[in-house]
mmCIF file of C-alpha atoms and ligand atoms in Angstrom:
data_model
loop_
_atom_site.group_PDB
_atom_site.id
_atom_site.type_symbol
_atom_site.label_atom_id
_atom_site.label_comp_id
_atom_site.label_asym_id
_atom_site.label_seq_id
_atom_site.Cartn_x
_atom_site.Cartn_y
_atom_site.Cartn_z
ATOM 1 C CA MET A 1 0.000 0.000 0.000
ATOM 2 C CA TYR A 2 1.293 3.429 -0.927
ATOM 3 C CA LYS A 3 0.534 6.316 1.369
ATOM 4 C CA LYS A 4 0.138 9.722 -0.242
ATOM 5 C CA VAL A 5 1.316 12.743 1.730
ATOM 6 C CA TYR A 6 0.587 16.255 0.467
ATOM 7 C CA PHE A 7 2.380 19.561 0.839
ATOM 8 C CA ASP A 8 1.346 22.873 -0.673
ATOM 9 C CA THR A 9 4.850 24.247 -1.097
ATOM 10 C CA LEU A 10 8.299 22.755 -0.630
ATOM 11 C CA SER A 11 11.693 23.661 -2.007
ATOM 12 C CA SER A 12 12.098 20.105 -3.337
ATOM 13 C CA THR A 13 10.256 16.890 -2.521
ATOM 14 C CA ASN A 14 13.533 14.962 -2.842
ATOM 15 C CA THR A 15 15.435 17.276 -0.506
ATOM 16 C CA TYR A 16 12.609 17.230 2.013
ATOM 17 C CA LEU A 17 12.602 13.433 2.100
ATOM 18 C CA LYS A 18 16.396 13.262 2.286
ATOM 19 C CA HIS A 19 16.174 15.209 5.541
ATOM 20 C CA ASN A 20 13.004 13.584 6.881
ATOM 21 C CA TYR A 21 12.923 10.010 5.560
ATOM 22 C CA LYS A 22 13.096 8.609 9.085
ATOM 23 C CA ASN A 23 9.657 10.063 9.798
ATOM 24 C CA TYR A 24 7.999 8.309 6.858
ATOM 25 C CA SER A 25 7.440 4.663 6.091
ATOM 26 C CA ASP A 26 8.389 2.562 3.102
ATOM 27 C CA ASN A 27 6.127 3.292 0.093
ATOM 28 C CA THR A 28 5.322 6.896 0.951
ATOM 29 C CA VAL A 29 4.516 9.160 -1.979
ATOM 30 C CA LEU A 30 5.224 12.772 -1.126
ATOM 31 C CA ILE A 31 3.347 15.104 -3.430
ATOM 32 C CA CYS A 32 3.867 18.823 -3.605
ATOM 33 C CA LYS A 33 1.625 21.329 -5.380
ATOM 34 C CA GLU A 34 4.356 23.886 -5.753
ATOM 35 C CA GLN A 35 8.073 23.212 -5.731
ATOM 36 C CA THR A 36 10.265 26.303 -5.453
ATOM 37 C CA GLY A 37 13.707 24.714 -5.764
ATOM 38 C CA GLY A 38 13.184 21.551 -7.792
ATOM 39 C CA HIS A 39 16.413 20.085 -9.085
ATOM 40 C CA GLY A 40 17.801 17.436 -11.351
ATOM 41 C CA ARG A 41 21.176 15.759 -11.468
ATOM 42 C CA LEU A 42 24.440 17.639 -10.885
ATOM 43 C CA GLY A 43 22.624 20.560 -9.270
ATOM 44 C CA ARG A 44 20.699 21.415 -12.431
ATOM 45 C CA SER A 45 17.344 23.015 -11.826
ATOM 46 C CA TRP A 46 13.962 21.471 -12.570
ATOM 47 C CA VAL A 47 11.203 23.898 -13.522
ATOM 48 C CA SER A 48 8.046 23.087 -11.543
ATOM 49 C CA SER A 49 4.610 24.639 -11.313
ATOM 50 C CA THR A 50 1.169 23.933 -9.882
ATOM 51 C CA ASP A 51 0.075 22.769 -13.373
ATOM 52 C CA ASN A 52 2.437 19.839 -13.199
ATOM 53 C CA ILE A 53 3.325 16.818 -11.104
ATOM 54 C CA SER A 54 6.168 16.994 -8.588
ATOM 55 C CA LEU A 55 6.476 14.017 -6.286
ATOM 56 C CA SER A 56 8.946 11.695 -4.623
ATOM 57 C CA LEU A 57 8.517 8.037 -3.795
ATOM 58 C CA LEU A 58 10.215 6.850 -0.639
ATOM 59 C CA LEU A 59 11.316 3.209 -0.607
ATOM 60 C CA LYS A 60 13.154 1.263 2.033
ATOM 61 C CA PRO A 61 13.830 -2.044 0.309
ATOM 62 C CA PHE A 62 16.182 -4.893 1.167
ATOM 63 C CA ILE A 63 18.205 -4.761 -2.016
ATOM 64 C CA LYS A 64 21.895 -4.558 -2.816
ATOM 65 C CA ILE A 65 23.500 -1.220 -3.529
ATOM 66 C CA ASN A 66 24.392 -2.311 -7.065
ATOM 67 C CA GLN A 67 20.671 -2.828 -7.805
ATOM 68 C CA ILE A 68 19.798 0.829 -7.213
ATOM 69 C CA ALA A 69 20.738 2.188 -10.645
ATOM 70 C CA ARG A 70 18.290 -0.150 -12.334
ATOM 71 C CA LEU A 71 15.471 1.314 -10.287
ATOM 72 C CA SER A 72 15.918 4.594 -12.111
ATOM 73 C CA LEU A 73 15.531 2.778 -15.433
ATOM 74 C CA MET A 74 12.545 0.901 -14.080
ATOM 75 C CA THR A 75 10.917 4.230 -13.221
ATOM 76 C CA SER A 76 11.578 5.410 -16.791
ATOM 77 C CA ALA A 77 9.670 2.361 -18.047
ATOM 78 C CA VAL A 78 6.829 3.144 -15.626
ATOM 79 C CA ILE A 79 6.523 6.766 -16.729
ATOM 80 C CA HIS A 80 6.782 5.725 -20.348
ATOM 81 C CA GLU A 81 3.777 3.447 -19.884
ATOM 82 C CA VAL A 82 1.735 6.150 -18.154
ATOM 83 C CA ILE A 83 2.523 8.928 -20.667
ATOM 84 C CA ASN A 84 1.981 6.548 -23.578
ATOM 85 C CA LYS A 85 -1.671 6.192 -22.538
ATOM 86 C CA TYR A 86 -2.215 9.846 -23.412
ATOM 87 C CA THR A 87 0.037 10.476 -26.376
ATOM 88 C CA ASP A 88 2.222 8.810 -29.034
ATOM 89 C CA ASN A 89 5.927 9.024 -29.859
ATOM 90 C CA VAL A 90 7.046 8.560 -26.262
ATOM 91 C CA LEU A 91 10.687 7.513 -25.927
ATOM 92 C CA ILE A 92 13.122 6.941 -23.078
ATOM 93 C CA LYS A 93 16.403 8.806 -23.250
ATOM 94 C CA TRP A 94 18.748 6.778 -21.081
ATOM 95 C CA PRO A 95 18.799 6.874 -18.186
ATOM 96 C CA ASN A 96 16.045 9.117 -16.898
ATOM 97 C CA ASP A 97 14.418 11.424 -19.429
ATOM 98 C CA ILE A 98 11.051 10.746 -21.001
ATOM 99 C CA LEU A 99 10.608 12.433 -24.361
ATOM 100 C CA VAL A 100 7.542 13.087 -26.467
ATOM 101 C CA ASN A 101 8.298 14.039 -30.056
ATOM 102 C CA LYS A 102 11.942 14.466 -28.966
ATOM 103 C CA LYS A 103 11.099 16.977 -26.214
ATOM 104 C CA LYS A 104 11.386 16.288 -22.497
ATOM 105 C CA VAL A 105 8.055 15.721 -20.749
ATOM 106 C CA SER A 106 9.404 14.122 -17.579
ATOM 107 C CA GLY A 107 12.595 13.695 -15.586
ATOM 108 C CA ILE A 108 13.552 11.358 -12.756
ATOM 109 C CA LEU A 109 16.015 11.979 -9.958
ATOM 110 C CA LEU A 110 16.927 8.949 -7.886
ATOM 111 C CA GLU A 111 18.831 9.600 -4.688
ATOM 112 C CA SER A 112 19.771 7.064 -2.050
ATOM 113 C CA ILE A 113 20.921 7.097 1.516
ATOM 114 C CA TYR A 114 23.051 4.203 2.676
ATOM 115 C CA SER A 115 25.866 3.270 4.995
ATOM 116 C CA ASP A 116 26.379 -0.480 5.304
ATOM 117 C CA LYS A 117 22.800 -1.029 4.176
ATOM 118 C CA ILE A 118 20.255 0.971 2.225
ATOM 119 C CA GLU A 119 18.368 3.331 4.513
ATOM 120 C CA ALA A 120 16.215 4.985 1.894
ATOM 121 C CA ILE A 121 15.760 5.395 -1.817
ATOM 122 C CA ILE A 122 14.055 8.548 -2.988
ATOM 123 C CA ILE A 123 12.740 8.605 -6.528
ATOM 124 C CA GLY A 124 11.778 12.112 -7.575
ATOM 125 C CA VAL A 125 9.485 12.438 -10.557
ATOM 126 C CA GLY A 126 8.550 15.592 -12.398
ATOM 127 C CA ILE A 127 5.960 15.382 -15.182
ATOM 128 C CA ASN A 128 4.884 18.363 -17.267
ATOM 129 C CA VAL A 129 1.140 17.949 -17.529
ATOM 130 C CA ASN A 130 -0.905 21.124 -18.036
ATOM 131 C CA THR A 131 1.837 23.717 -18.547
ATOM 132 C CA THR A 132 1.834 25.536 -21.861
ATOM 133 C CA VAL A 133 4.661 28.020 -21.310
ATOM 134 C CA PHE A 134 8.212 27.233 -20.235
ATOM 135 C CA PRO A 135 11.067 29.621 -19.422
ATOM 136 C CA ASP A 136 13.139 30.592 -22.482
ATOM 137 C CA GLU A 137 16.113 28.424 -21.562
ATOM 138 C CA ILE A 138 14.105 25.198 -21.859
ATOM 139 C CA ALA A 139 11.259 26.284 -24.152
ATOM 140 C CA SER A 140 12.699 24.587 -27.240
ATOM 141 C CA LYS A 141 13.407 21.265 -25.523
ATOM 142 C CA ALA A 142 10.515 20.821 -23.067
ATOM 143 C CA THR A 143 6.937 19.765 -23.648
ATOM 144 C CA SER A 144 3.820 18.867 -21.671
ATOM 145 C CA LEU A 145 0.866 16.551 -22.138
ATOM 146 C CA LYS A 146 -1.297 19.582 -22.808
ATOM 147 C CA LEU A 147 1.053 20.947 -25.472
ATOM 148 C CA GLU A 148 1.114 17.559 -27.176
ATOM 149 C CA THR A 149 -2.592 16.772 -27.018
ATOM 150 C CA ASP A 150 -4.367 20.095 -26.506
ATOM 151 C CA LYS A 151 -6.239 18.714 -23.494
ATOM 152 C CA ASP A 152 -6.226 19.406 -19.770
ATOM 153 C CA TYR A 153 -5.592 16.571 -17.354
ATOM 154 C CA ASP A 154 -6.529 15.805 -13.779
ATOM 155 C CA LEU A 155 -3.201 15.589 -11.941
ATOM 156 C CA GLU A 156 -4.581 13.295 -9.235
ATOM 157 C CA SER A 157 -5.707 10.636 -11.721
ATOM 158 C CA ILE A 158 -2.282 10.607 -13.367
ATOM 159 C CA ILE A 159 -0.604 10.359 -9.957
ATOM 160 C CA ASP A 160 -2.814 7.365 -9.063
ATOM 161 C CA GLU A 161 -2.025 5.722 -12.368
ATOM 162 C CA LEU A 162 1.651 6.350 -11.803
ATOM 163 C CA ILE A 163 1.539 4.726 -8.364
ATOM 164 C CA THR A 164 -0.395 1.669 -9.602
ATOM 165 C CA THR A 165 1.938 1.218 -12.547
ATOM 166 C CA PHE A 166 5.006 1.786 -10.381
ATOM 167 C CA ASP A 167 3.862 -0.890 -7.945
ATOM 168 C CA ARG A 168 3.242 -3.431 -10.714
ATOM 169 C CA TYR A 169 6.783 -2.963 -12.025
ATOM 170 C CA TYR A 170 8.360 -2.705 -8.566
ATOM 171 C CA GLN A 171 6.901 -6.000 -7.312
ATOM 172 C CA LYS A 172 8.502 -7.740 -10.298
ATOM 173 C CA TYR A 173 11.748 -5.823 -9.841
ATOM 174 C CA LEU A 174 11.968 -7.097 -6.259
ATOM 175 C CA LEU A 175 11.762 -10.637 -7.650
ATOM 176 C CA ASP A 176 14.687 -9.865 -9.986
ATOM 177 C CA ASP A 177 12.437 -9.771 -13.039
ATOM 178 C CA LEU A 178 14.254 -7.593 -15.572
ATOM 179 C CA GLU A 179 11.388 -7.298 -18.036
ATOM 180 C CA PHE A 180 11.354 -3.499 -17.589
ATOM 181 C CA LEU A 181 14.741 -3.373 -19.307
ATOM 182 C CA ASN A 182 13.104 -4.656 -22.473
ATOM 183 C CA ILE A 183 10.733 -1.682 -22.342
ATOM 184 C CA CYS A 184 13.737 0.624 -21.927
ATOM 185 C CA ARG A 185 15.384 -1.043 -24.935
ATOM 186 C CA LYS A 186 12.286 -1.131 -27.104
ATOM 187 C CA TYR A 187 11.457 2.533 -26.568
ATOM 188 C CA SER A 188 15.002 3.819 -26.303
ATOM 189 C CA SER A 189 15.810 7.065 -28.102
ATOM 190 C CA VAL A 190 19.529 6.218 -28.121
ATOM 191 C CA ILE A 191 20.001 2.549 -29.132
ATOM 192 C CA ASN A 192 21.465 2.333 -32.653
ATOM 193 C CA LYS A 193 22.242 6.055 -32.597
ATOM 194 C CA MET A 194 25.440 8.101 -32.563
ATOM 195 C CA ILE A 195 25.587 10.099 -29.361
ATOM 196 C CA ARG A 196 28.006 12.271 -27.455
ATOM 197 C CA ILE A 197 28.561 11.264 -23.854
ATOM 198 C CA ASN A 198 31.335 12.176 -21.416
ATOM 199 C CA ASP A 199 33.163 14.120 -24.178
ATOM 200 C CA GLU A 200 33.235 11.166 -26.524
ATOM 201 C CA GLU A 201 31.279 10.340 -29.653
ATOM 202 C CA VAL A 202 30.025 6.753 -29.559
ATOM 203 C CA PHE A 203 27.500 4.436 -31.188
ATOM 204 C CA VAL A 204 24.981 2.887 -28.767
ATOM 205 C CA LEU A 205 24.654 -0.885 -29.139
ATOM 206 C CA ASP A 206 22.419 -1.827 -26.218
ATOM 207 C CA ILE A 207 21.341 -1.355 -22.613
ATOM 208 C CA LEU A 208 22.864 -4.110 -20.492
ATOM 209 C CA ASP A 209 21.114 -6.005 -17.710
ATOM 210 C CA ASN A 210 23.120 -4.018 -15.144
ATOM 211 C CA GLY A 211 21.546 -0.845 -16.555
ATOM 212 C CA SER A 212 24.709 0.440 -18.270
ATOM 213 C CA LEU A 213 24.916 1.461 -21.907
ATOM 214 C CA LEU A 214 26.969 -0.745 -24.224
ATOM 215 C CA VAL A 215 28.687 1.513 -26.750
ATOM 216 C CA LYS A 216 31.298 1.377 -29.496
ATOM 217 C CA ASN A 217 33.683 4.299 -29.864
ATOM 218 C CA GLU A 218 35.304 5.749 -32.975
ATOM 219 C CA VAL A 219 38.185 3.263 -32.938
ATOM 220 C CA GLY A 220 35.840 0.302 -32.560
ATOM 221 C CA LEU A 221 36.374 -0.267 -28.852
ATOM 222 C CA VAL A 222 33.245 -1.688 -27.197
ATOM 223 C CA LYS A 223 32.685 -0.604 -23.613
ATOM 224 C CA GLU A 224 30.125 -0.048 -20.872
ATOM 225 C CA ILE A 225 29.087 3.397 -19.682
ATOM 226 C CA SER A 226 27.236 3.624 -16.385
ATOM 227 C CA TYR A 227 26.693 7.379 -16.114
ATOM 228 C CA GLY A 228 26.787 10.500 -18.217
ATOM 229 C CA GLU A 229 24.796 13.100 -20.046
ATOM 230 C CA ILE A 230 23.766 12.164 -23.566
ATOM 231 C CA THR A 231 23.492 14.485 -26.535
ATOM 232 C CA LEU A 232 22.070 12.841 -29.621
ATOM 233 C CA LYS A 233 23.967 13.300 -32.875
ATOM 234 C CA ASP A 234 21.064 15.173 -34.485
ATOM 235 C CA GLU A 235 21.242 17.688 -31.612
ATOM 236 C CA TYR A 236 24.888 18.656 -32.142
ATOM 237 C CA LYS A 237 27.254 19.457 -34.954
ATOM 238 C CA ARG A 238 30.700 17.974 -35.152
HETATM 239 C C1 BT5 B 301 16.062 15.568 -14.290
HETATM 240 O O1 BT5 B 301 17.338 16.018 -14.109
HETATM 241 O O2 BT5 B 301 15.478 15.524 -15.346
HETATM 242 C C2 BT5 B 301 15.389 15.143 -13.003
HETATM 243 C C3 BT5 B 301 14.191 15.985 -12.667
HETATM 244 C C4 BT5 B 301 13.520 15.495 -11.414
HETATM 245 C C5 BT5 B 301 12.494 16.458 -10.911
HETATM 246 C C6 BT5 B 301 11.733 15.906 -9.744
HETATM 247 S S1 BT5 B 301 10.382 16.894 -9.323
HETATM 248 C C7 BT5 B 301 10.179 16.076 -7.816
HETATM 249 C C8 BT5 B 301 11.576 15.811 -7.279
HETATM 250 N N1 BT5 B 301 12.077 16.925 -6.530
HETATM 251 C C9 BT5 B 301 13.159 17.493 -7.089
HETATM 252 O O3 BT5 B 301 13.781 18.476 -6.645
HETATM 253 N N2 BT5 B 301 13.467 16.833 -8.221
HETATM 254 C C10 BT5 B 301 12.558 15.742 -8.471
HETATM 255 P P1 BT5 B 301 18.397 16.243 -15.255
HETATM 256 O O4 BT5 B 301 18.520 14.998 -16.096
HETATM 257 O O5 BT5 B 301 19.600 16.753 -14.568
HETATM 258 O O6 BT5 B 301 17.751 17.353 -16.171
HETATM 259 C C11 BT5 B 301 17.703 18.700 -15.787
HETATM 260 C C12 BT5 B 301 17.550 19.518 -17.059
HETATM 261 O O7 BT5 B 301 16.232 19.339 -17.613
HETATM 262 C C13 BT5 B 301 17.685 21.010 -16.844
HETATM 263 O O8 BT5 B 301 19.028 21.418 -16.887
HETATM 264 C C14 BT5 B 301 16.864 21.584 -18.009
HETATM 265 O O9 BT5 B 301 17.632 21.605 -19.202
HETATM 266 C C15 BT5 B 301 15.774 20.553 -18.193
HETATM 267 N N3 BT5 B 301 14.532 20.917 -17.511
HETATM 268 C C16 BT5 B 301 14.349 21.595 -16.339
HETATM 269 N N4 BT5 B 301 13.070 21.672 -16.013
HETATM 270 C C17 BT5 B 301 12.385 21.049 -16.998
HETATM 271 C C18 BT5 B 301 11.013 20.794 -17.224
HETATM 272 N N5 BT5 B 301 10.053 21.166 -16.389
HETATM 273 N N6 BT5 B 301 10.687 20.112 -18.374
HETATM 274 C C19 BT5 B 301 11.612 19.700 -19.239
HETATM 275 N N7 BT5 B 301 12.929 19.906 -19.075
HETATM 276 C C20 BT5 B 301 13.312 20.567 -17.958
#
């Protein structure tokens, strides 16, 4: 059972849970109407508004630390399934961006707290739902369900769908079922594409079971990449 907890305004649902996870149980979903300091990876900012979904799932599972990265990919598969109910051309840009018609509709930020064992995993999800205007710096690369479909959506219904879908995938994940990786492969925006990642231009061959990308570089060397920021070849010039 997932317990939903609501806040009107927070700086960031992830940051709040990082400081307060001890006060909340496993499977809490912390939902915030307005996020004033939402962020992504590497301190980048995440633009939030009351028209959109900002939430964090708190999990306290008995899993190994090396299984955490896959959970981020699993969440990408979950959000893909939810968004795909409303619109077409939904792709997953490894590891944690969901794109519609090549523009970002959702981002995921997974953060974990562990010492010798995992204390908490916090999966932050931002989904652009009813927004029609973005700040200039992201206007050309962001989209929302409303912009794609010209309809308004009830945020609460999408949140409920997200939780139900998340739980279906998560129960399988806990049993080591890696089926979600096939979704990430099937709807990947990067497999079989030239990309730039970590200052290198590479061709993406696959997503491995450990969640890493399998790539081939310009001199034909095949290697695994477990982190990095991807730019697709059609988004940059050599
Ligand atoms: C992400 O980071 O995409 C993860 C976003 C996670 C947001 C959720 S909201 C609830 C929870 N609380 C938080 O504070 N965070 C989580 P990253 O891959 O680093 O991408 C960040 C980049 O996405 C920015 O530098 C912008 O270019 C772009 N961006 C920012 N806001 C956006 C938006 N609303 N829609 C589309 N793109 C956006």
